[in-house]
Structure formats: C-alpha cells, structure tokens
Amino acid sequence: MPYQTIKSQKLFAQAQARFAGGVGSGTRSPASGWVPSPVYVDRGEGSHLWDADGNRYVDYLMAGGPLILGHRPKAVIDRVCQVIQERGSMFALAHDLEIEAAMKVCQLLPSVEKVRFDNSGTSAVQRAVRLARAYTGKTKIVRFEGHYHGWSDQMHWSNRPPLEAAGRRNAPRAVPNSNGIPEVLGKTLIVLPWNDIDLLEKTIQARKHEIACVITEPILGNLGGLLPKPGYLKAMRQLTADNDVVLIFDEVLTGFRVAPECAQGKFSLLPDLTTLAKAMAGGFPAAAVGGRAEIMDLISSGEVMYGGTYNSSPIVTSAVIATLSELSQPGVFQKMEKLGVDLANGLVELAQRAGFPACWSGVGSMFQLWFCDESQLPYDYRSAVQVLKSSPYAKFWEGLMKRGVLVQPRQDNLFLLSTTHSEEDIQLTLQVAKETFKEMKALQPPVPGK
Ligand SMILES: Cc1ncc(COP(=O)(O)O)c(C=O)c1O
C-alpha cells in the first residue's frame, strides 16, 4: 500500500475545532516538525506502530521513552489489569504495592535510600528542587543550556534559547521557553553551558552561599544523547559535595533505559537526588524522586510538603513492579544496546557512503545521527546549534517515515529502542535508510569532488 496521510490530516482538521492545538502535547504538532499533519495512531504492538491510514512503522519514538518494553508489554498490562479488576484503580490511601515498588527502585539504585512516587517527570523535578532548597536553606538552581527538566514555570528555561537572547557563552542569560512564565523566576536560575567543568567550578566557588542545587541530565537525551566529557560528572559530584550543594541527576529519560542501574550506575556516581519517570513504568504515568535518606526525610518530618491525589496509585505502582521485574531479566539490556549500536554504526556508514559526513552520539538504547564529522560532534547546546544549522535531517526523517520507519522529526531528539526491537527491525531500517540517503543525494548533491 503506498504511503498516505489522508486520514491523519482529516483527524487533525477535526481535532483543531475543540482540542486546543489539535494535539495533546506541543511535541506532536506540526510546529515540532510533524508535517503535513501529526500522525494519528491506531495501535502499537512490540516495536511496531500502525496509524489511522494503515501505515505500519518500525517505531523509534517509543512514546518518548516510556515504552522500554515496547508497545503493549504483556507482563505489565496483565499485572495492571489484574490489580485494577481485583483491587481497584485508586485508593489515595496507603497500600502494599507502593512499598514493593519503592523496594525495587532502591534495590537497583544505590544512591536512592528512600523514594517517593509521582506522576510526571516535570512534577518529580519540582519536588527534587524543593527538597534541595529546603535541605540547604538556599535558593538558586544551576542548570545547563539545552537540558530539559519539564515544563514548569521554575524549570522551563534556556532549553532552546535563541542565541541572540542567550548572550555570552560564559555567562548565559536565563531565557524562558514560553510566554506566561514570570520573569522573576529567571533570577533564581544560574544557567551555564554543559560539559565545562572550569566554568562550573568558578561559578560554584563564587556563589556557593546562594546555590541550592545543580541539576543535570547525566546523558543529554534532550539534545541527541550527547555524552558527558570524561571526568566531567565526577568533577561535578566532587564540587557539589565540597560546597554544600545538592546534586540532582534528572534521569527521567536515562533511568532504566541506559542500564538497569540508570546512567549513574553506568558512570559509577551517586547523586544526592534522582528524578525518574518514563521507562520505570513501561507506559504508565509513574515518576519518582529519590535519594539520600537525610534529604528525603524532610518529607517524613513534614518539613517539605509532598502531596498529590494520584501519587502511588495501584495502577502506577504495579506497573513499576512489573516493568522493573521484566528489565531485571538477564541479557535484556545487552541485547538492546547491541542492536542500537549496530543500527547507529550502520546509519553512519550508509550516510558516509552516500557522501554525507556523519557520526552518532549517545548509547545503544538512545542515540542520534549527526550530519557532521566526528571532530565536530557537539558537546553542548551551542556547539549543537552550529551543526543543526545546515543539517539535511528533515529530508532524512521524511524519507524514513514514508518508507515505514518512524523517528522524531527534530534532530535534537533521539532514536529510542525497546527490548522488543529485533535484528529484523534493524536490517529493515538500514535498508530504508540506504534508499533514503540515495534519494537525498539525488536531491542535494554533496560537496563537489566527493
Ligand atoms: C530529562 C527530562 N526531565 C523531565 C522531563 C519531563 O517529564 P514529563 O514529560 O513526564 O513531565 C522530561 C521529558 O521528556 C525529560 O526528558
């Protein structure tokens, strides 16, 4: 069947009458690259997705991260349905499942002595920041350009700032990502470029009396999975520990995706607080904040308010238990990592053979292809902007999509894998990429002489 989007376009037109913007989140909209219209999904299964027009895709969105076990993971769905049918969906009272889920998270993460559940990454980050402020008695948050920590008024700053507005690299201005965010909150932020330990050190030394926390994505998933420079996170850990600053790893995206013990386990580091969500519950809306008992006990003592009607529901806690049990099976991560690395290497090779400079960043389960030489691989937001300026990625995305491979339309996003992706999916994707590069080459001949 030839690729078509007629039904998706029709549904989008209908949706806009009563459904603000026509989509549930800005990242699914034409403004985020979904042209001619957002993809309206019919159903998913494992690593595949079918849309309203009947197109079948190998899916590398994985719902933005949660579907680490693929679409409709049987073990999780069965467990959650059983809990709902036999016990209920909501109590807003204490129950045993939240204890079991908390135990599982703490078992996997040595830095998490105590944990509390939540329903979204945005909200978990807010809690972590509040805890850090209460613990230190200080207010300012150090955050990095290009990182994403949710859409709250407090944190939705300097994620993709226009460079004219962001000012000098060594002293970036905090730039809000939306209208409606009070300017005054910008004064509680200190924005820095990532992967620059000297600047972080200077800033902490000069302003330690006012800095409550440093928050970072340990692998920059919201910018193509850029990796920390060797020693960078370790130095960040040391500096924060020495200066009474709480270190928060925002592992909403990397948690239970890059390793069973998350990015912090991969780098053998213990942050003070960690935020988790997405892959932790295999497609159900669970999130968490956890960390050192001394800090988390501010909740137990009532000094830090931690409310929420939907927190720790039987639905999400049973999903956490089932998902983490599945992820604890031997070999699961190794297989996913290997397939991802094979795919990333294969894409680079095909792009180069077609005459496009290419390299990749990230790890096997979350990576991005960059159309530049390895020597130009970005290491922070501003270096990424330079590469993105002249990237043919939009054509790459379009070529893959019309041939049945679904990836995010924006290059600053990621290829995300699940435990259900197979060797066959990878081979099919590489075949489709080969045809796409051929088409791109014909459309935009690479540098003469190559
Ligand atoms: C690192 C990180 N932190 C926080 C968030 C916000 O999470 P949520 O969309 O669940 O609010 C995201 C979402 O993509 C994220 O990637």
PDB file of N, CA, C and O in Angstrom, residues 342-360 367-372 391-403 405 407 411 415 426-447:
ATOM      1  N   ASP A 342      24.599  -1.337  16.616  1.00  0.00           N
ATOM      2  CA  ASP A 342      24.671  -1.813  15.224  1.00  0.00           C
ATOM      3  C   ASP A 342      23.917  -0.871  14.300  1.00  0.00           C
ATOM      4  O   ASP A 342      24.381  -0.531  13.206  1.00  0.00           O
ATOM      5  N   LEU A 343      22.732  -0.437  14.755  1.00  0.00           N
ATOM      6  CA  LEU A 343      21.932   0.464  13.923  1.00  0.00           C
ATOM      7  C   LEU A 343      22.649   1.806  13.736  1.00  0.00           C
ATOM      8  O   LEU A 343      22.770   2.309  12.610  1.00  0.00           O
ATOM      9  N   ALA A 344      23.139   2.367  14.833  1.00  0.00           N
ATOM     10  CA  ALA A 344      23.806   3.680  14.755  1.00  0.00           C
ATOM     11  C   ALA A 344      25.040   3.600  13.841  1.00  0.00           C
ATOM     12  O   ALA A 344      25.221   4.448  12.953  1.00  0.00           O
ATOM     13  N   ASN A 345      25.858   2.551  14.028  1.00  0.00           N
ATOM     14  CA  ASN A 345      27.047   2.401  13.171  1.00  0.00           C
ATOM     15  C   ASN A 345      26.647   2.206  11.717  1.00  0.00           C
ATOM     16  O   ASN A 345      27.259   2.763  10.802  1.00  0.00           O
ATOM     17  N   GLY A 346      25.590   1.412  11.521  1.00  0.00           N
ATOM     18  CA  GLY A 346      25.123   1.143  10.154  1.00  0.00           C
ATOM     19  C   GLY A 346      24.649   2.421   9.469  1.00  0.00           C
ATOM     20  O   GLY A 346      24.943   2.664   8.291  1.00  0.00           O
ATOM     21  N   LEU A 347      23.937   3.257  10.202  1.00  0.00           N
ATOM     22  CA  LEU A 347      23.436   4.514   9.621  1.00  0.00           C
ATOM     23  C   LEU A 347      24.597   5.431   9.242  1.00  0.00           C
ATOM     24  O   LEU A 347      24.596   6.043   8.168  1.00  0.00           O
ATOM     25  N   VAL A 348      25.592   5.502  10.123  1.00  0.00           N
ATOM     26  CA  VAL A 348      26.756   6.351   9.847  1.00  0.00           C
ATOM     27  C   VAL A 348      27.455   5.867   8.576  1.00  0.00           C
ATOM     28  O   VAL A 348      27.773   6.656   7.673  1.00  0.00           O
ATOM     29  N   GLU A 349      27.635   4.556   8.483  1.00  0.00           N
ATOM     30  CA  GLU A 349      28.337   4.007   7.323  1.00  0.00           C
ATOM     31  C   GLU A 349      27.569   4.300   6.030  1.00  0.00           C
ATOM     32  O   GLU A 349      28.157   4.739   5.029  1.00  0.00           O
ATOM     33  N   LEU A 350      26.250   4.100   6.069  1.00  0.00           N
ATOM     34  CA  LEU A 350      25.450   4.337   4.857  1.00  0.00           C
ATOM     35  C   LEU A 350      25.467   5.814   4.462  1.00  0.00           C
ATOM     36  O   LEU A 350      25.568   6.153   3.280  1.00  0.00           O
ATOM     37  N   ALA A 351      25.358   6.687   5.463  1.00  0.00           N
ATOM     38  CA  ALA A 351      25.366   8.133   5.175  1.00  0.00           C
ATOM     39  C   ALA A 351      26.701   8.516   4.538  1.00  0.00           C
ATOM     40  O   ALA A 351      26.744   9.214   3.518  1.00  0.00           O
ATOM     41  N   GLN A 352      27.790   8.017   5.127  1.00  0.00           N
ATOM     42  CA  GLN A 352      29.120   8.369   4.600  1.00  0.00           C
ATOM     43  C   GLN A 352      29.299   7.847   3.177  1.00  0.00           C
ATOM     44  O   GLN A 352      29.817   8.535   2.310  1.00  0.00           O
ATOM     45  N   ARG A 353      28.797   6.612   2.965  1.00  0.00           N
ATOM     46  CA  ARG A 353      28.927   6.039   1.610  1.00  0.00           C
ATOM     47  C   ARG A 353      28.175   6.870   0.580  1.00  0.00           C
ATOM     48  O   ARG A 353      28.561   6.957  -0.579  1.00  0.00           O
ATOM     49  N   ALA A 354      27.070   7.506   1.034  1.00  0.00           N
ATOM     50  CA  ALA A 354      26.300   8.349   0.112  1.00  0.00           C
ATOM     51  C   ALA A 354      26.906   9.751  -0.004  1.00  0.00           C
ATOM     52  O   ALA A 354      26.374  10.605  -0.697  1.00  0.00           O
ATOM     53  N   GLY A 355      27.982   9.999   0.751  1.00  0.00           N
ATOM     54  CA  GLY A 355      28.677  11.286   0.612  1.00  0.00           C
ATOM     55  C   GLY A 355      28.336  12.303   1.686  1.00  0.00           C
ATOM     56  O   GLY A 355      28.736  13.461   1.600  1.00  0.00           O
ATOM     57  N   PHE A 356      27.564  11.891   2.707  1.00  0.00           N
ATOM     58  CA  PHE A 356      27.234  12.828   3.787  1.00  0.00           C
ATOM     59  C   PHE A 356      28.178  12.591   4.975  1.00  0.00           C
ATOM     60  O   PHE A 356      28.321  11.440   5.405  1.00  0.00           O
ATOM     61  N   PRO A 357      28.785  13.641   5.527  1.00  0.00           N
ATOM     62  CA  PRO A 357      29.563  13.434   6.748  1.00  0.00           C
ATOM     63  C   PRO A 357      28.606  12.986   7.842  1.00  0.00           C
ATOM     64  O   PRO A 357      27.480  13.493   7.923  1.00  0.00           O
ATOM     65  N   ALA A 358      29.014  12.027   8.673  1.00  0.00           N
ATOM     66  CA  ALA A 358      28.076  11.528   9.691  1.00  0.00           C
ATOM     67  C   ALA A 358      28.819  10.928  10.875  1.00  0.00           C
ATOM     68  O   ALA A 358      29.937  10.418  10.744  1.00  0.00           O
ATOM     69  N   CYS A 359      28.179  11.017  12.024  1.00  0.00           N
ATOM     70  CA  CYS A 359      28.658  10.350  13.238  1.00  0.00           C
ATOM     71  C   CYS A 359      27.451  10.219  14.177  1.00  0.00           C
ATOM     72  O   CYS A 359      26.371  10.703  13.836  1.00  0.00           O
ATOM     73  N   TRP A 360      27.627   9.556  15.303  1.00  0.00           N
ATOM     74  CA  TRP A 360      26.475   9.454  16.206  1.00  0.00           C
ATOM     75  C   TRP A 360      26.865   9.717  17.645  1.00  0.00           C
ATOM     76  O   TRP A 360      28.034   9.581  18.010  1.00  0.00           O
ATOM     77  N   PHE A 367      20.048   7.182  20.918  1.00  0.00           N
ATOM     78  CA  PHE A 367      21.168   7.799  20.183  1.00  0.00           C
ATOM     79  C   PHE A 367      20.624   8.715  19.104  1.00  0.00           C
ATOM     80  O   PHE A 367      19.419   8.704  18.805  1.00  0.00           O
ATOM     81  N   GLN A 368      21.512   9.493  18.520  1.00  0.00           N
ATOM     82  CA  GLN A 368      21.121  10.312  17.374  1.00  0.00           C
ATOM     83  C   GLN A 368      22.248  10.321  16.348  1.00  0.00           C
ATOM     84  O   GLN A 368      23.428  10.222  16.684  1.00  0.00           O
ATOM     85  N   LEU A 369      21.815  10.424  15.097  1.00  0.00           N
ATOM     86  CA  LEU A 369      22.740  10.541  13.968  1.00  0.00           C
ATOM     87  C   LEU A 369      22.971  12.028  13.716  1.00  0.00           C
ATOM     88  O   LEU A 369      22.007  12.803  13.686  1.00  0.00           O
ATOM     89  N   TRP A 370      24.221  12.421  13.569  1.00  0.00           N
ATOM     90  CA  TRP A 370      24.546  13.824  13.263  1.00  0.00           C
ATOM     91  C   TRP A 370      25.206  13.877  11.893  1.00  0.00           C
ATOM     92  O   TRP A 370      26.077  13.055  11.609  1.00  0.00           O
ATOM     93  N   PHE A 371      24.794  14.861  11.106  1.00  0.00           N
ATOM     94  CA  PHE A 371      25.418  15.004   9.794  1.00  0.00           C
ATOM     95  C   PHE A 371      26.626  15.933   9.903  1.00  0.00           C
ATOM     96  O   PHE A 371      26.595  17.096   9.487  1.00  0.00           O
ATOM     97  N   CYS A 372      27.673  15.415  10.529  1.00  0.00           N
ATOM     98  CA  CYS A 372      28.936  16.162  10.630  1.00  0.00           C
ATOM     99  C   CYS A 372      30.048  15.147  10.878  1.00  0.00           C
ATOM    100  O   CYS A 372      29.772  13.988  11.223  1.00  0.00           O
ATOM    101  N   SER A 391      21.877  21.080   8.662  1.00  0.00           N
ATOM    102  CA  SER A 391      21.661  19.637   8.635  1.00  0.00           C
ATOM    103  C   SER A 391      20.549  19.233   7.660  1.00  0.00           C
ATOM    104  O   SER A 391      19.487  19.847   7.647  1.00  0.00           O
ATOM    105  N   PRO A 392      20.772  18.176   6.872  1.00  0.00           N
ATOM    106  CA  PRO A 392      19.705  17.690   5.974  1.00  0.00           C
ATOM    107  C   PRO A 392      18.741  16.724   6.692  1.00  0.00           C
ATOM    108  O   PRO A 392      18.069  15.934   6.045  1.00  0.00           O
ATOM    109  N   TYR A 393      18.689  16.790   8.016  1.00  0.00           N
ATOM    110  CA  TYR A 393      17.949  15.800   8.799  1.00  0.00           C
ATOM    111  C   TYR A 393      16.457  15.733   8.416  1.00  0.00           C
ATOM    112  O   TYR A 393      15.863  14.647   8.418  1.00  0.00           O
ATOM    113  N   ALA A 394      15.851  16.901   8.090  1.00  0.00           N
ATOM    114  CA  ALA A 394      14.404  16.904   7.798  1.00  0.00           C
ATOM    115  C   ALA A 394      14.102  15.957   6.632  1.00  0.00           C
ATOM    116  O   ALA A 394      13.102  15.226   6.644  1.00  0.00           O
ATOM    117  N   LYS A 395      14.957  15.947   5.640  1.00  0.00           N
ATOM    118  CA  LYS A 395      14.768  15.064   4.473  1.00  0.00           C
ATOM    119  C   LYS A 395      14.962  13.602   4.876  1.00  0.00           C
ATOM    120  O   LYS A 395      14.263  12.702   4.388  1.00  0.00           O
ATOM    121  N   PHE A 396      15.916  13.375   5.773  1.00  0.00           N
ATOM    122  CA  PHE A 396      16.177  12.025   6.277  1.00  0.00           C
ATOM    123  C   PHE A 396      14.935  11.501   6.997  1.00  0.00           C
ATOM    124  O   PHE A 396      14.441  10.400   6.726  1.00  0.00           O
ATOM    125  N   TRP A 397      14.387  12.323   7.875  1.00  0.00           N
ATOM    126  CA  TRP A 397      13.187  11.946   8.637  1.00  0.00           C
ATOM    127  C   TRP A 397      12.032  11.604   7.675  1.00  0.00           C
ATOM    128  O   TRP A 397      11.386  10.557   7.818  1.00  0.00           O
ATOM    129  N   GLU A 398      11.817  12.486   6.714  1.00  0.00           N
ATOM    130  CA  GLU A 398      10.706  12.305   5.779  1.00  0.00           C
ATOM    131  C   GLU A 398      10.882  11.010   4.967  1.00  0.00           C
ATOM    132  O   GLU A 398       9.941  10.238   4.795  1.00  0.00           O
ATOM    133  N   GLY A 399      12.119  10.783   4.530  1.00  0.00           N
ATOM    134  CA  GLY A 399      12.403   9.582   3.733  1.00  0.00           C
ATOM    135  C   GLY A 399      12.168   8.312   4.526  1.00  0.00           C
ATOM    136  O   GLY A 399      11.622   7.326   4.006  1.00  0.00           O
ATOM    137  N   LEU A 400      12.563   8.311   5.784  1.00  0.00           N
ATOM    138  CA  LEU A 400      12.342   7.131   6.618  1.00  0.00           C
ATOM    139  C   LEU A 400      10.852   6.921   6.836  1.00  0.00           C
ATOM    140  O   LEU A 400      10.335   5.802   6.737  1.00  0.00           O
ATOM    141  N   MET A 401      10.170   8.011   7.147  1.00  0.00           N
ATOM    142  CA  MET A 401       8.758   7.874   7.517  1.00  0.00           C
ATOM    143  C   MET A 401       7.930   7.308   6.366  1.00  0.00           C
ATOM    144  O   MET A 401       7.136   6.396   6.557  1.00  0.00           O
ATOM    145  N   LYS A 402       8.137   7.834   5.186  1.00  0.00           N
ATOM    146  CA  LYS A 402       7.291   7.352   4.082  1.00  0.00           C
ATOM    147  C   LYS A 402       7.653   5.917   3.678  1.00  0.00           C
ATOM    148  O   LYS A 402       6.911   5.257   2.972  1.00  0.00           O
ATOM    149  N   ARG A 403       8.776   5.422   4.191  1.00  0.00           N
ATOM    150  CA  ARG A 403       9.157   4.022   3.927  1.00  0.00           C
ATOM    151  C   ARG A 403       8.914   3.119   5.130  1.00  0.00           C
ATOM    152  O   ARG A 403       9.381   1.991   5.188  1.00  0.00           O
ATOM    153  N   VAL A 405       9.535   3.802   8.668  1.00  0.00           N
ATOM    154  CA  VAL A 405      10.372   3.857   9.876  1.00  0.00           C
ATOM    155  C   VAL A 405      10.115   5.201  10.567  1.00  0.00           C
ATOM    156  O   VAL A 405      10.293   6.260   9.973  1.00  0.00           O
ATOM    157  N   VAL A 407      10.793   8.034  13.234  1.00  0.00           N
ATOM    158  CA  VAL A 407      11.713   8.653  14.197  1.00  0.00           C
ATOM    159  C   VAL A 407      11.218  10.070  14.451  1.00  0.00           C
ATOM    160  O   VAL A 407      10.345  10.574  13.749  1.00  0.00           O
ATOM    161  N   GLN A 411      15.999  16.821  14.844  1.00  0.00           N
ATOM    162  CA  GLN A 411      17.294  16.174  15.012  1.00  0.00           C
ATOM    163  C   GLN A 411      17.801  16.246  16.441  1.00  0.00           C
ATOM    164  O   GLN A 411      18.599  15.413  16.869  1.00  0.00           O
ATOM    165  N   PHE A 415      16.764   8.515  18.523  1.00  0.00           N
ATOM    166  CA  PHE A 415      16.263   7.179  18.203  1.00  0.00           C
ATOM    167  C   PHE A 415      16.141   6.463  19.551  1.00  0.00           C
ATOM    168  O   PHE A 415      17.142   6.380  20.290  1.00  0.00           O
ATOM    169  N   ILE A 426      16.188  -3.856  12.646  1.00  0.00           N
ATOM    170  CA  ILE A 426      17.408  -3.080  12.369  1.00  0.00           C
ATOM    171  C   ILE A 426      17.770  -3.211  10.886  1.00  0.00           C
ATOM    172  O   ILE A 426      18.064  -2.212  10.219  1.00  0.00           O
ATOM    173  N   GLN A 427      17.704  -4.438  10.359  1.00  0.00           N
ATOM    174  CA  GLN A 427      18.046  -4.634   8.946  1.00  0.00           C
ATOM    175  C   GLN A 427      17.088  -3.871   8.039  1.00  0.00           C
ATOM    176  O   GLN A 427      17.496  -3.236   7.069  1.00  0.00           O
ATOM    177  N   LEU A 428      15.794  -3.930   8.394  1.00  0.00           N
ATOM    178  CA  LEU A 428      14.805  -3.205   7.588  1.00  0.00           C
ATOM    179  C   LEU A 428      15.082  -1.692   7.634  1.00  0.00           C
ATOM    180  O   LEU A 428      15.044  -0.998   6.619  1.00  0.00           O
ATOM    181  N   THR A 429      15.398  -1.206   8.821  1.00  0.00           N
ATOM    182  CA  THR A 429      15.679   0.230   8.978  1.00  0.00           C
ATOM    183  C   THR A 429      16.896   0.635   8.143  1.00  0.00           C
ATOM    184  O   THR A 429      16.893   1.689   7.486  1.00  0.00           O
ATOM    185  N   LEU A 430      17.914  -0.206   8.140  1.00  0.00           N
ATOM    186  CA  LEU A 430      19.123   0.125   7.372  1.00  0.00           C
ATOM    187  C   LEU A 430      18.839   0.117   5.869  1.00  0.00           C
ATOM    188  O   LEU A 430      19.334   0.967   5.121  1.00  0.00           O
ATOM    189  N   GLN A 431      18.003  -0.818   5.446  1.00  0.00           N
ATOM    190  CA  GLN A 431      17.624  -0.866   4.039  1.00  0.00           C
ATOM    191  C   GLN A 431      16.889   0.417   3.625  1.00  0.00           C
ATOM    192  O   GLN A 431      17.185   1.040   2.600  1.00  0.00           O
ATOM    193  N   VAL A 432      15.954   0.802   4.486  1.00  0.00           N
ATOM    194  CA  VAL A 432      15.161   2.013   4.245  1.00  0.00           C
ATOM    195  C   VAL A 432      16.071   3.253   4.264  1.00  0.00           C
ATOM    196  O   VAL A 432      15.930   4.166   3.444  1.00  0.00           O
ATOM    197  N   ALA A 433      17.030   3.257   5.184  1.00  0.00           N
ATOM    198  CA  ALA A 433      17.948   4.399   5.270  1.00  0.00           C
ATOM    199  C   ALA A 433      18.794   4.491   4.000  1.00  0.00           C
ATOM    200  O   ALA A 433      19.051   5.578   3.482  1.00  0.00           O
ATOM    201  N   LYS A 434      19.201   3.325   3.481  1.00  0.00           N
ATOM    202  CA  LYS A 434      20.014   3.305   2.256  1.00  0.00           C
ATOM    203  C   LYS A 434      19.250   3.974   1.106  1.00  0.00           C
ATOM    204  O   LYS A 434      19.793   4.836   0.397  1.00  0.00           O
ATOM    205  N   GLU A 435      17.984   3.585   0.963  1.00  0.00           N
ATOM    206  CA  GLU A 435      17.162   4.189  -0.106  1.00  0.00           C
ATOM    207  C   GLU A 435      16.997   5.686   0.134  1.00  0.00           C
ATOM    208  O   GLU A 435      17.015   6.494  -0.792  1.00  0.00           O
ATOM    209  N   THR A 436      16.823   6.042   1.407  1.00  0.00           N
ATOM    210  CA  THR A 436      16.614   7.460   1.741  1.00  0.00           C
ATOM    211  C   THR A 436      17.858   8.293   1.423  1.00  0.00           C
ATOM    212  O   THR A 436      17.756   9.377   0.842  1.00  0.00           O
ATOM    213  N   PHE A 437      19.029   7.783   1.798  1.00  0.00           N
ATOM    214  CA  PHE A 437      20.260   8.537   1.509  1.00  0.00           C
ATOM    215  C   PHE A 437      20.449   8.706   0.000  1.00  0.00           C
ATOM    216  O   PHE A 437      20.918   9.737  -0.474  1.00  0.00           O
ATOM    217  N   LYS A 438      20.062   7.659  -0.738  1.00  0.00           N
ATOM    218  CA  LYS A 438      20.181   7.732  -2.204  1.00  0.00           C
ATOM    219  C   LYS A 438      19.305   8.878  -2.722  1.00  0.00           C
ATOM    220  O   LYS A 438      19.739   9.697  -3.539  1.00  0.00           O
ATOM    221  N   GLU A 439      18.098   8.921  -2.191  1.00  0.00           N
ATOM    222  CA  GLU A 439      17.165   9.977  -2.601  1.00  0.00           C
ATOM    223  C   GLU A 439      17.706  11.355  -2.201  1.00  0.00           C
ATOM    224  O   GLU A 439      17.645  12.311  -2.973  1.00  0.00           O
ATOM    225  N   MET A 440      18.242  11.432  -0.983  1.00  0.00           N
ATOM    226  CA  MET A 440      18.779  12.718  -0.508  1.00  0.00           C
ATOM    227  C   MET A 440      19.947  13.173  -1.364  1.00  0.00           C
ATOM    228  O   MET A 440      20.103  14.353  -1.670  1.00  0.00           O
ATOM    229  N   LYS A 441      20.764  12.213  -1.752  1.00  0.00           N
ATOM    230  CA  LYS A 441      21.930  12.532  -2.572  1.00  0.00           C
ATOM    231  C   LYS A 441      21.480  13.117  -3.912  1.00  0.00           C
ATOM    232  O   LYS A 441      22.038  14.102  -4.409  1.00  0.00           O
ATOM    233  N   ALA A 442      20.441  12.503  -4.465  1.00  0.00           N
ATOM    234  CA  ALA A 442      19.942  12.991  -5.759  1.00  0.00           C
ATOM    235  C   ALA A 442      19.368  14.393  -5.616  1.00  0.00           C
ATOM    236  O   ALA A 442      19.514  15.241  -6.495  1.00  0.00           O
ATOM    237  N   LEU A 443      18.710  14.645  -4.478  1.00  0.00           N
ATOM    238  CA  LEU A 443      18.092  15.954  -4.257  1.00  0.00           C
ATOM    239  C   LEU A 443      19.111  17.033  -3.962  1.00  0.00           C
ATOM    240  O   LEU A 443      18.988  18.168  -4.362  1.00  0.00           O
ATOM    241  N   GLN A 444      20.121  16.651  -3.162  1.00  0.00           N
ATOM    242  CA  GLN A 444      21.089  17.641  -2.688  1.00  0.00           C
ATOM    243  C   GLN A 444      22.482  17.058  -2.828  1.00  0.00           C
ATOM    244  O   GLN A 444      23.005  16.470  -1.892  1.00  0.00           O
ATOM    245  N   PRO A 445      23.064  17.183  -4.048  1.00  0.00           N
ATOM    246  CA  PRO A 445      24.364  16.540  -4.236  1.00  0.00           C
ATOM    247  C   PRO A 445      25.359  17.020  -3.183  1.00  0.00           C
ATOM    248  O   PRO A 445      25.451  18.210  -2.928  1.00  0.00           O
ATOM    249  N   PRO A 446      26.083  16.087  -2.559  1.00  0.00           N
ATOM    250  CA  PRO A 446      27.083  16.506  -1.576  1.00  0.00           C
ATOM    251  C   PRO A 446      28.217  17.289  -2.224  1.00  0.00           C
ATOM    252  O   PRO A 446      28.271  17.435  -3.437  1.00  0.00           O
ATOM    253  N   VAL A 447      29.110  17.771  -1.372  1.00  0.00           N
ATOM    254  CA  VAL A 447      30.222  18.646  -1.809  1.00  0.00           C
ATOM    255  C   VAL A 447      30.882  18.108  -3.087  1.00  0.00           C
ATOM    256  O   VAL A 447      31.252  16.924  -3.139  1.00  0.00           O
TER     257      VAL A 447
END
